[in-house]
């Protein structure tokens, strides 16, 4: 049935995006319509041979963070954290990075017991997170494991050299979207719009964060995506500048048409 096909499409999109794959804005829009999940921001980090995606999302229960790790072979792992847990994780990352900086060179002849150098645990409702700074023959890394009641264990492994970079990216997201799990009451915002020009798609999405309302304009091609964010207070000025260029180009086109007619006579 048509409803079944749409649901299947939504599940496929969620699987791809949560695995850290690139996804166009049109796919995000379909996912949001089906699941009620809105993507607010994303950051991509390249650490050694791995890619990490940090996505801030929102559903009817509030905001949350999804972390996806994609290895060199395409293997994918994901974690989900509430915003308050993400803030606690950020603080632990600072502690782990400081501890790592104080460690001497690795000694393969005298490895630590179980390979563990430092461990911490976080608990949030029915989820537990185990943070273990470890060492093996390939180096030092932070393993973050997530367990859910009656659910499978998932984990990511963050190279120790990337702890500070990862923490800083996470801090930027927390500074922008806050550490409250429940989203504040959102103002009623216009629906997003879309236009296609030749082989490009342009998406206009209105959102809000703790700094106010904004418009995100995304340019999407098959293998390329970029976007700009315009604060609401700048919309009028942006419109005036854009309108001025429209009028100037219209005048230029009219002059050209007049010249063409004159030369034809």
PDB file of C-alpha atoms in Angstrom:
ATOM      1  CA  UNK A   1       0.000   0.000   0.000  1.00  0.00           C
ATOM      2  CA  UNK A   2       1.040   3.632  -0.362  1.00  0.00           C
ATOM      3  CA  UNK A   3       1.120   4.103   3.433  1.00  0.00           C
ATOM      4  CA  UNK A   4       3.330   1.045   3.785  1.00  0.00           C
ATOM      5  CA  UNK A   5       5.727   2.295   1.133  1.00  0.00           C
ATOM      6  CA  UNK A   6       6.008   5.682   2.856  1.00  0.00           C
ATOM      7  CA  UNK A   7       6.655   4.050   6.224  1.00  0.00           C
ATOM      8  CA  UNK A   8       9.323   1.816   4.690  1.00  0.00           C
ATOM      9  CA  UNK A   9      10.942   4.846   3.091  1.00  0.00           C
ATOM     10  CA  UNK A  10      10.981   6.586   6.449  1.00  0.00           C
ATOM     11  CA  UNK A  11      12.649   3.605   8.129  1.00  0.00           C
ATOM     12  CA  UNK A  12      15.290   3.420   5.403  1.00  0.00           C
ATOM     13  CA  UNK A  13      16.024   7.130   5.705  1.00  0.00           C
ATOM     14  CA  UNK A  14      16.357   6.891   9.485  1.00  0.00           C
ATOM     15  CA  UNK A  15      18.721   3.954   9.177  1.00  0.00           C
ATOM     16  CA  UNK A  16      20.942   5.746   6.680  1.00  0.00           C
ATOM     17  CA  UNK A  17      21.074   9.065   8.484  1.00  0.00           C
ATOM     18  CA  UNK A  18      21.575   7.687  11.942  1.00  0.00           C
ATOM     19  CA  UNK A  19      24.488   5.692  10.576  1.00  0.00           C
ATOM     20  CA  UNK A  20      26.233   8.918   9.683  1.00  0.00           C
ATOM     21  CA  UNK A  21      25.554   8.840   5.959  1.00  0.00           C
ATOM     22  CA  UNK A  22      25.112  12.113   4.119  1.00  0.00           C
ATOM     23  CA  UNK A  23      21.464  12.875   3.450  1.00  0.00           C
ATOM     24  CA  UNK A  24      19.839  15.568   1.362  1.00  0.00           C
ATOM     25  CA  UNK A  25      17.388  18.022   2.861  1.00  0.00           C
ATOM     26  CA  UNK A  26      14.513  16.420   0.946  1.00  0.00           C
ATOM     27  CA  UNK A  27      15.161  13.103   2.709  1.00  0.00           C
ATOM     28  CA  UNK A  28      15.370  14.879   6.052  1.00  0.00           C
ATOM     29  CA  UNK A  29      12.030  16.499   5.320  1.00  0.00           C
ATOM     30  CA  UNK A  30      10.396  13.118   4.583  1.00  0.00           C
ATOM     31  CA  UNK A  31      11.915  11.635   7.743  1.00  0.00           C
ATOM     32  CA  UNK A  32      10.610  14.516   9.834  1.00  0.00           C
ATOM     33  CA  UNK A  33       7.121  14.224   8.422  1.00  0.00           C
ATOM     34  CA  UNK A  34       6.987  10.477   9.106  1.00  0.00           C
ATOM     35  CA  UNK A  35       8.690  10.272  12.485  1.00  0.00           C
ATOM     36  CA  UNK A  36       8.081  13.696  13.990  1.00  0.00           C
ATOM     37  CA  UNK A  37      11.850  14.095  14.465  1.00  0.00           C
ATOM     38  CA  UNK A  38      13.395  17.406  13.425  1.00  0.00           C
ATOM     39  CA  UNK A  39      17.120  17.742  12.791  1.00  0.00           C
ATOM     40  CA  UNK A  40      18.386  20.993  14.288  1.00  0.00           C
ATOM     41  CA  UNK A  41      22.123  20.853  13.630  1.00  0.00           C
ATOM     42  CA  UNK A  42      24.921  18.497  12.688  1.00  0.00           C
ATOM     43  CA  UNK A  43      28.702  18.467  12.954  1.00  0.00           C
ATOM     44  CA  UNK A  44      31.137  16.135  11.198  1.00  0.00           C
ATOM     45  CA  UNK A  45      34.566  15.244  12.572  1.00  0.00           C
ATOM     46  CA  UNK A  46      37.359  13.308  10.852  1.00  0.00           C
ATOM     47  CA  UNK A  47      39.610  11.703  13.436  1.00  0.00           C
ATOM     48  CA  UNK A  48      42.290   9.378  12.101  1.00  0.00           C
ATOM     49  CA  UNK A  49      40.485   6.934   9.781  1.00  0.00           C
ATOM     50  CA  UNK A  50      37.042   7.505  11.298  1.00  0.00           C
ATOM     51  CA  UNK A  51      34.187   9.920  10.775  1.00  0.00           C
ATOM     52  CA  UNK A  52      31.982  11.039  13.632  1.00  0.00           C
ATOM     53  CA  UNK A  53      28.603  12.739  13.220  1.00  0.00           C
ATOM     54  CA  UNK A  54      27.046  14.734  16.052  1.00  0.00           C
ATOM     55  CA  UNK A  55      23.369  15.464  15.369  1.00  0.00           C
ATOM     56  CA  UNK A  56      21.083  17.533  17.572  1.00  0.00           C
ATOM     57  CA  UNK A  57      17.488  16.443  16.998  1.00  0.00           C
ATOM     58  CA  UNK A  58      14.099  17.207  18.462  1.00  0.00           C
ATOM     59  CA  UNK A  59      10.850  15.319  18.827  1.00  0.00           C
ATOM     60  CA  UNK A  60       7.690  15.897  20.833  1.00  0.00           C
ATOM     61  CA  UNK A  61       9.513  14.914  24.052  1.00  0.00           C
ATOM     62  CA  UNK A  62      12.408  17.321  23.629  1.00  0.00           C
ATOM     63  CA  UNK A  63      15.899  17.616  22.226  1.00  0.00           C
ATOM     64  CA  UNK A  64      18.558  14.929  22.145  1.00  0.00           C
ATOM     65  CA  UNK A  65      21.946  14.128  20.634  1.00  0.00           C
ATOM     66  CA  UNK A  66      22.805  11.284  18.290  1.00  0.00           C
ATOM     67  CA  UNK A  67      26.453  10.317  17.834  1.00  0.00           C
ATOM     68  CA  UNK A  68      27.405   8.108  14.897  1.00  0.00           C
ATOM     69  CA  UNK A  69      30.818   6.589  14.202  1.00  0.00           C
ATOM     70  CA  UNK A  70      31.712   5.407  10.700  1.00  0.00           C
ATOM     71  CA  UNK A  71      34.918   3.413  10.361  1.00  0.00           C
ATOM     72  CA  UNK A  72      37.214   3.154   7.360  1.00  0.00           C
ATOM     73  CA  UNK A  73      35.446  -0.020   6.248  1.00  0.00           C
ATOM     74  CA  UNK A  74      32.025   1.554   6.503  1.00  0.00           C
ATOM     75  CA  UNK A  75      31.111  -0.073   9.825  1.00  0.00           C
ATOM     76  CA  UNK A  76      28.649   2.076  11.751  1.00  0.00           C
ATOM     77  CA  UNK A  77      27.885   2.506  15.435  1.00  0.00           C
ATOM     78  CA  UNK A  78      25.549   4.953  17.176  1.00  0.00           C
ATOM     79  CA  UNK A  79      24.683   6.342  20.577  1.00  0.00           C
ATOM     80  CA  UNK A  80      21.751   8.448  21.743  1.00  0.00           C
ATOM     81  CA  UNK A  81      22.067  10.905  24.636  1.00  0.00           C
ATOM     82  CA  UNK A  82      19.692  13.376  26.210  1.00  0.00           C
ATOM     83  CA  UNK A  83      21.000  16.947  26.220  1.00  0.00           C
ATOM     84  CA  UNK A  84      21.667  16.828  29.968  1.00  0.00           C
ATOM     85  CA  UNK A  85      23.588  13.556  29.542  1.00  0.00           C
ATOM     86  CA  UNK A  86      25.516  15.099  26.640  1.00  0.00           C
ATOM     87  CA  UNK A  87      26.563  17.926  28.978  1.00  0.00           C
ATOM     88  CA  UNK A  88      27.745  15.385  31.555  1.00  0.00           C
ATOM     89  CA  UNK A  89      29.579  13.519  28.791  1.00  0.00           C
ATOM     90  CA  UNK A  90      31.270  16.772  27.741  1.00  0.00           C
ATOM     91  CA  UNK A  91      32.544  17.288  31.289  1.00  0.00           C
ATOM     92  CA  UNK A  92      33.887  13.729  31.405  1.00  0.00           C
ATOM     93  CA  UNK A  93      35.646  14.312  28.077  1.00  0.00           C
ATOM     94  CA  UNK A  94      37.528  17.182  29.690  1.00  0.00           C
ATOM     95  CA  UNK A  95      38.638  14.914  32.549  1.00  0.00           C
ATOM     96  CA  UNK A  96      39.638  12.124  30.161  1.00  0.00           C
ATOM     97  CA  UNK A  97      41.593  14.473  27.891  1.00  0.00           C
ATOM     98  CA  UNK A  98      43.491  15.903  30.866  1.00  0.00           C
ATOM     99  CA  UNK A  99      44.267  12.413  32.147  1.00  0.00           C
ATOM    100  CA  UNK A 100      45.427  11.334  28.676  1.00  0.00           C
ATOM    101  CA  UNK A 101      47.698  14.399  28.410  1.00  0.00           C
ATOM    102  CA  UNK A 102      49.457  13.397  31.644  1.00  0.00           C
ATOM    103  CA  UNK A 103      50.154   9.825  30.548  1.00  0.00           C
ATOM    104  CA  UNK A 104      53.614   8.893  29.459  1.00  0.00           C
ATOM    105  CA  UNK A 105      54.395   6.973  26.264  1.00  0.00           C
ATOM    106  CA  UNK A 106      52.631   3.651  25.879  1.00  0.00           C
ATOM    107  CA  UNK A 107      54.632   0.642  27.047  1.00  0.00           C
ATOM    108  CA  UNK A 108      53.617  -2.450  25.058  1.00  0.00           C
ATOM    109  CA  UNK A 109      55.696  -4.634  27.424  1.00  0.00           C
ATOM    110  CA  UNK A 110      53.717  -3.487  30.474  1.00  0.00           C
ATOM    111  CA  UNK A 111      50.123  -2.796  29.439  1.00  0.00           C
ATOM    112  CA  UNK A 112      47.569  -1.777  32.094  1.00  0.00           C
ATOM    113  CA  UNK A 113      45.314  -4.456  33.538  1.00  0.00           C
ATOM    114  CA  UNK A 114      42.382  -5.104  31.149  1.00  0.00           C
ATOM    115  CA  UNK A 115      43.830  -2.301  29.044  1.00  0.00           C
ATOM    116  CA  UNK A 116      41.917   0.262  31.139  1.00  0.00           C
ATOM    117  CA  UNK A 117      43.512   3.584  32.055  1.00  0.00           C
ATOM    118  CA  UNK A 118      40.450   5.397  33.466  1.00  0.00           C
ATOM    119  CA  UNK A 119      36.715   4.616  33.704  1.00  0.00           C
ATOM    120  CA  UNK A 120      33.487   6.474  34.459  1.00  0.00           C
ATOM    121  CA  UNK A 121      29.759   5.642  34.345  1.00  0.00           C
ATOM    122  CA  UNK A 122      26.732   7.782  33.505  1.00  0.00           C
ATOM    123  CA  UNK A 123      23.116   6.814  34.254  1.00  0.00           C
ATOM    124  CA  UNK A 124      20.026   8.412  32.707  1.00  0.00           C
ATOM    125  CA  UNK A 125      16.665   6.746  33.369  1.00  0.00           C
ATOM    126  CA  UNK A 126      16.825   3.343  31.630  1.00  0.00           C
ATOM    127  CA  UNK A 127      20.164   4.003  29.927  1.00  0.00           C
ATOM    128  CA  UNK A 128      23.662   3.421  31.226  1.00  0.00           C
ATOM    129  CA  UNK A 129      26.832   4.700  29.635  1.00  0.00           C
ATOM    130  CA  UNK A 130      30.265   3.228  30.340  1.00  0.00           C
ATOM    131  CA  UNK A 131      33.300   5.367  29.517  1.00  0.00           C
ATOM    132  CA  UNK A 132      36.640   3.558  29.412  1.00  0.00           C
ATOM    133  CA  UNK A 133      39.939   5.084  28.379  1.00  0.00           C
ATOM    134  CA  UNK A 134      41.817   2.042  27.115  1.00  0.00           C
ATOM    135  CA  UNK A 135      45.102   1.038  25.535  1.00  0.00           C
ATOM    136  CA  UNK A 136      45.902  -1.759  23.116  1.00  0.00           C
ATOM    137  CA  UNK A 137      48.468  -2.510  20.439  1.00  0.00           C
ATOM    138  CA  UNK A 138      46.942   0.112  18.127  1.00  0.00           C
ATOM    139  CA  UNK A 139      47.036   2.919  20.665  1.00  0.00           C
ATOM    140  CA  UNK A 140      44.833   4.656  23.213  1.00  0.00           C
ATOM    141  CA  UNK A 141      41.156   5.336  22.779  1.00  0.00           C
ATOM    142  CA  UNK A 142      37.964   6.142  24.673  1.00  0.00           C
ATOM    143  CA  UNK A 143      35.320   3.455  24.396  1.00  0.00           C
ATOM    144  CA  UNK A 144      31.796   4.695  25.109  1.00  0.00           C
ATOM    145  CA  UNK A 145      29.207   1.940  25.568  1.00  0.00           C
ATOM    146  CA  UNK A 146      25.458   2.420  25.900  1.00  0.00           C
ATOM    147  CA  UNK A 147      23.057  -0.135  27.361  1.00  0.00           C
ATOM    148  CA  UNK A 148      19.274   0.104  27.482  1.00  0.00           C
ATOM    149  CA  UNK A 149      16.958  -2.087  29.551  1.00  0.00           C
ATOM    150  CA  UNK A 150      16.265  -5.257  27.550  1.00  0.00           C
ATOM    151  CA  UNK A 151      18.140  -3.777  24.608  1.00  0.00           C
ATOM    152  CA  UNK A 152      21.442  -4.450  22.841  1.00  0.00           C
ATOM    153  CA  UNK A 153      24.712  -2.788  23.837  1.00  0.00           C
ATOM    154  CA  UNK A 154      26.072  -0.246  21.387  1.00  0.00           C
ATOM    155  CA  UNK A 155      29.431   1.464  21.506  1.00  0.00           C
ATOM    156  CA  UNK A 156      31.819   3.814  19.753  1.00  0.00           C
ATOM    157  CA  UNK A 157      35.607   4.095  20.037  1.00  0.00           C
ATOM    158  CA  UNK A 158      37.084   7.588  19.941  1.00  0.00           C
ATOM    159  CA  UNK A 159      40.857   7.849  19.325  1.00  0.00           C
ATOM    160  CA  UNK A 160      42.455   9.576  22.312  1.00  0.00           C
ATOM    161  CA  UNK A 161      44.116  12.144  20.055  1.00  0.00           C
ATOM    162  CA  UNK A 162      40.658  13.420  19.117  1.00  0.00           C
ATOM    163  CA  UNK A 163      39.206  13.862  22.615  1.00  0.00           C
ATOM    164  CA  UNK A 164      39.663  17.645  22.718  1.00  0.00           C
ATOM    165  CA  UNK A 165      38.376  18.167  19.172  1.00  0.00           C
ATOM    166  CA  UNK A 166      35.321  16.025  19.920  1.00  0.00           C
ATOM    167  CA  UNK A 167      34.664  17.833  23.207  1.00  0.00           C
ATOM    168  CA  UNK A 168      34.926  21.245  21.551  1.00  0.00           C
ATOM    169  CA  UNK A 169      32.445  20.295  18.809  1.00  0.00           C
ATOM    170  CA  UNK A 170      30.037  18.966  21.423  1.00  0.00           C
ATOM    171  CA  UNK A 171      30.438  22.132  23.492  1.00  0.00           C
ATOM    172  CA  UNK A 172      29.500  24.298  20.509  1.00  0.00           C
ATOM    173  CA  UNK A 173      26.262  22.344  20.049  1.00  0.00           C
ATOM    174  CA  UNK A 174      25.428  22.528  23.754  1.00  0.00           C
ATOM    175  CA  UNK A 175      26.127  26.274  23.812  1.00  0.00           C
ATOM    176  CA  UNK A 176      23.692  26.753  20.937  1.00  0.00           C
ATOM    177  CA  UNK A 177      20.896  24.366  21.928  1.00  0.00           C
ATOM    178  CA  UNK A 178      21.233  24.190  25.697  1.00  0.00           C
ATOM    179  CA  UNK A 179      21.367  21.285  28.111  1.00  0.00           C
ATOM    180  CA  UNK A 180      17.665  20.954  28.945  1.00  0.00           C
ATOM    181  CA  UNK A 181      16.085  17.686  27.855  1.00  0.00           C
ATOM    182  CA  UNK A 182      12.615  19.156  27.379  1.00  0.00           C
ATOM    183  CA  UNK A 183      12.408  21.770  24.663  1.00  0.00           C
ATOM    184  CA  UNK A 184      11.021  25.133  25.613  1.00  0.00           C
ATOM    185  CA  UNK A 185       7.698  26.088  24.096  1.00  0.00           C
ATOM    186  CA  UNK A 186       8.469  26.886  20.486  1.00  0.00           C
ATOM    187  CA  UNK A 187       6.959  29.786  18.585  1.00  0.00           C
ATOM    188  CA  UNK A 188       4.675  28.872  15.699  1.00  0.00           C
ATOM    189  CA  UNK A 189       6.915  28.947  12.638  1.00  0.00           C
ATOM    190  CA  UNK A 190       6.177  28.892   8.893  1.00  0.00           C
ATOM    191  CA  UNK A 191       6.574  25.611   7.045  1.00  0.00           C
ATOM    192  CA  UNK A 192       9.700  25.008   5.009  1.00  0.00           C
ATOM    193  CA  UNK A 193       9.697  25.580   1.252  1.00  0.00           C
ATOM    194  CA  UNK A 194      11.582  24.069  -1.665  1.00  0.00           C
ATOM    195  CA  UNK A 195      12.538  25.107  -5.182  1.00  0.00           C
ATOM    196  CA  UNK A 196      14.495  23.369  -7.931  1.00  0.00           C
ATOM    197  CA  UNK A 197      16.814  25.178 -10.343  1.00  0.00           C
ATOM    198  CA  UNK A 198      18.365  23.005 -13.050  1.00  0.00           C
ATOM    199  CA  UNK A 199      20.179  20.196 -11.176  1.00  0.00           C
ATOM    200  CA  UNK A 200      20.101  21.952  -7.794  1.00  0.00           C
ATOM    201  CA  UNK A 201      17.544  21.921  -5.002  1.00  0.00           C
ATOM    202  CA  UNK A 202      17.134  24.803  -2.589  1.00  0.00           C
ATOM    203  CA  UNK A 203      15.416  24.332   0.776  1.00  0.00           C
ATOM    204  CA  UNK A 204      14.210  27.146   3.025  1.00  0.00           C
ATOM    205  CA  UNK A 205      13.678  25.981   6.615  1.00  0.00           C
ATOM    206  CA  UNK A 206      12.651  28.109   9.577  1.00  0.00           C
ATOM    207  CA  UNK A 207      13.867  27.078  13.020  1.00  0.00           C
ATOM    208  CA  UNK A 208      14.611  28.462  16.441  1.00  0.00           C
ATOM    209  CA  UNK A 209      17.185  28.029  19.182  1.00  0.00           C
ATOM    210  CA  UNK A 210      18.059  29.857  22.378  1.00  0.00           C
ATOM    211  CA  UNK A 211      19.264  32.829  20.308  1.00  0.00           C
ATOM    212  CA  UNK A 212      15.979  33.246  18.455  1.00  0.00           C
ATOM    213  CA  UNK A 213      14.385  32.426  15.108  1.00  0.00           C
ATOM    214  CA  UNK A 214      16.470  31.814  11.993  1.00  0.00           C
ATOM    215  CA  UNK A 215      16.189  30.724   8.364  1.00  0.00           C
ATOM    216  CA  UNK A 216      18.458  28.019   6.991  1.00  0.00           C
ATOM    217  CA  UNK A 217      18.884  28.024   3.198  1.00  0.00           C
ATOM    218  CA  UNK A 218      20.379  24.787   1.883  1.00  0.00           C
ATOM    219  CA  UNK A 219      21.724  24.132  -1.608  1.00  0.00           C
ATOM    220  CA  UNK A 220      21.657  20.429  -2.405  1.00  0.00           C
ATOM    221  CA  UNK A 221      23.069  18.482  -5.345  1.00  0.00           C
ATOM    222  CA  UNK A 222      23.529  14.742  -5.630  1.00  0.00           C
ATOM    223  CA  UNK A 223      26.972  14.752  -3.998  1.00  0.00           C
ATOM    224  CA  UNK A 224      27.130  18.212  -2.458  1.00  0.00           C
ATOM    225  CA  UNK A 225      25.341  20.159   0.222  1.00  0.00           C
ATOM    226  CA  UNK A 226      25.951  23.553   1.799  1.00  0.00           C
ATOM    227  CA  UNK A 227      23.822  25.925   3.796  1.00  0.00           C
ATOM    228  CA  UNK A 228      23.710  29.378   5.324  1.00  0.00           C
ATOM    229  CA  UNK A 229      21.803  30.521   8.415  1.00  0.00           C
ATOM    230  CA  UNK A 230      20.181  33.964   8.568  1.00  0.00           C
ATOM    231  CA  UNK A 231      18.930  35.362  11.924  1.00  0.00           C
ATOM    232  CA  UNK A 232      15.390  36.722  11.817  1.00  0.00           C
ATOM    233  CA  UNK A 233      16.555  40.248  12.643  1.00  0.00           C
ATOM    234  CA  UNK A 234      18.497  40.285   9.335  1.00  0.00           C
ATOM    235  CA  UNK A 235      15.695  39.021   7.082  1.00  0.00           C
ATOM    236  CA  UNK A 236      14.457  42.461   6.019  1.00  0.00           C
ATOM    237  CA  UNK A 237      17.948  43.660   5.140  1.00  0.00           C
ATOM    238  CA  UNK A 238      18.657  40.397   3.324  1.00  0.00           C
ATOM    239  CA  UNK A 239      15.390  40.755   1.369  1.00  0.00           C
ATOM    240  CA  UNK A 240      16.186  44.378   0.460  1.00  0.00           C
ATOM    241  CA  UNK A 241      19.644  43.504  -0.863  1.00  0.00           C
ATOM    242  CA  UNK A 242      18.285  40.526  -2.790  1.00  0.00           C
ATOM    243  CA  UNK A 243      15.416  42.633  -4.181  1.00  0.00           C
ATOM    244  CA  UNK A 244      17.852  45.341  -5.252  1.00  0.00           C
ATOM    245  CA  UNK A 245      19.842  42.825  -7.288  1.00  0.00           C
ATOM    246  CA  UNK A 246      16.629  41.497  -8.850  1.00  0.00           C
ATOM    247  CA  UNK A 247      15.666  45.000  -9.974  1.00  0.00           C
ATOM    248  CA  UNK A 248      19.140  45.771 -11.307  1.00  0.00           C
ATOM    249  CA  UNK A 249      19.227  42.557 -13.318  1.00  0.00           C
ATOM    250  CA  UNK A 250      15.739  43.297 -14.644  1.00  0.00           C
ATOM    251  CA  UNK A 251      16.909  46.748 -15.786  1.00  0.00           C
ATOM    252  CA  UNK A 252      20.002  45.210 -17.375  1.00  0.00           C
ATOM    253  CA  UNK A 253      17.845  42.688 -19.268  1.00  0.00           C
ATOM    254  CA  UNK A 254      15.473  45.436 -20.458  1.00  0.00           C
ATOM    255  CA  UNK A 255      18.374  47.530 -21.765  1.00  0.00           C
ATOM    256  CA  UNK A 256      19.766  44.513 -23.564  1.00  0.00           C
ATOM    257  CA  UNK A 257      16.378  43.806 -25.176  1.00  0.00           C
ATOM    258  CA  UNK A 258      16.136  47.439 -26.290  1.00  0.00           C
ATOM    259  CA  UNK A 259      19.620  47.279 -27.792  1.00  0.00           C
ATOM    260  CA  UNK A 260      18.755  44.047 -29.594  1.00  0.00           C
ATOM    261  CA  UNK A 261      15.628  45.632 -31.056  1.00  0.00           C
ATOM    262  CA  UNK A 262      17.550  48.730 -32.116  1.00  0.00           C
ATOM    263  CA  UNK A 263      20.239  46.686 -33.828  1.00  0.00           C
ATOM    264  CA  UNK A 264      17.546  44.626 -35.552  1.00  0.00           C
ATOM    265  CA  UNK A 265      15.975  47.775 -36.996  1.00  0.00           C
TER     266      UNK A 265
END
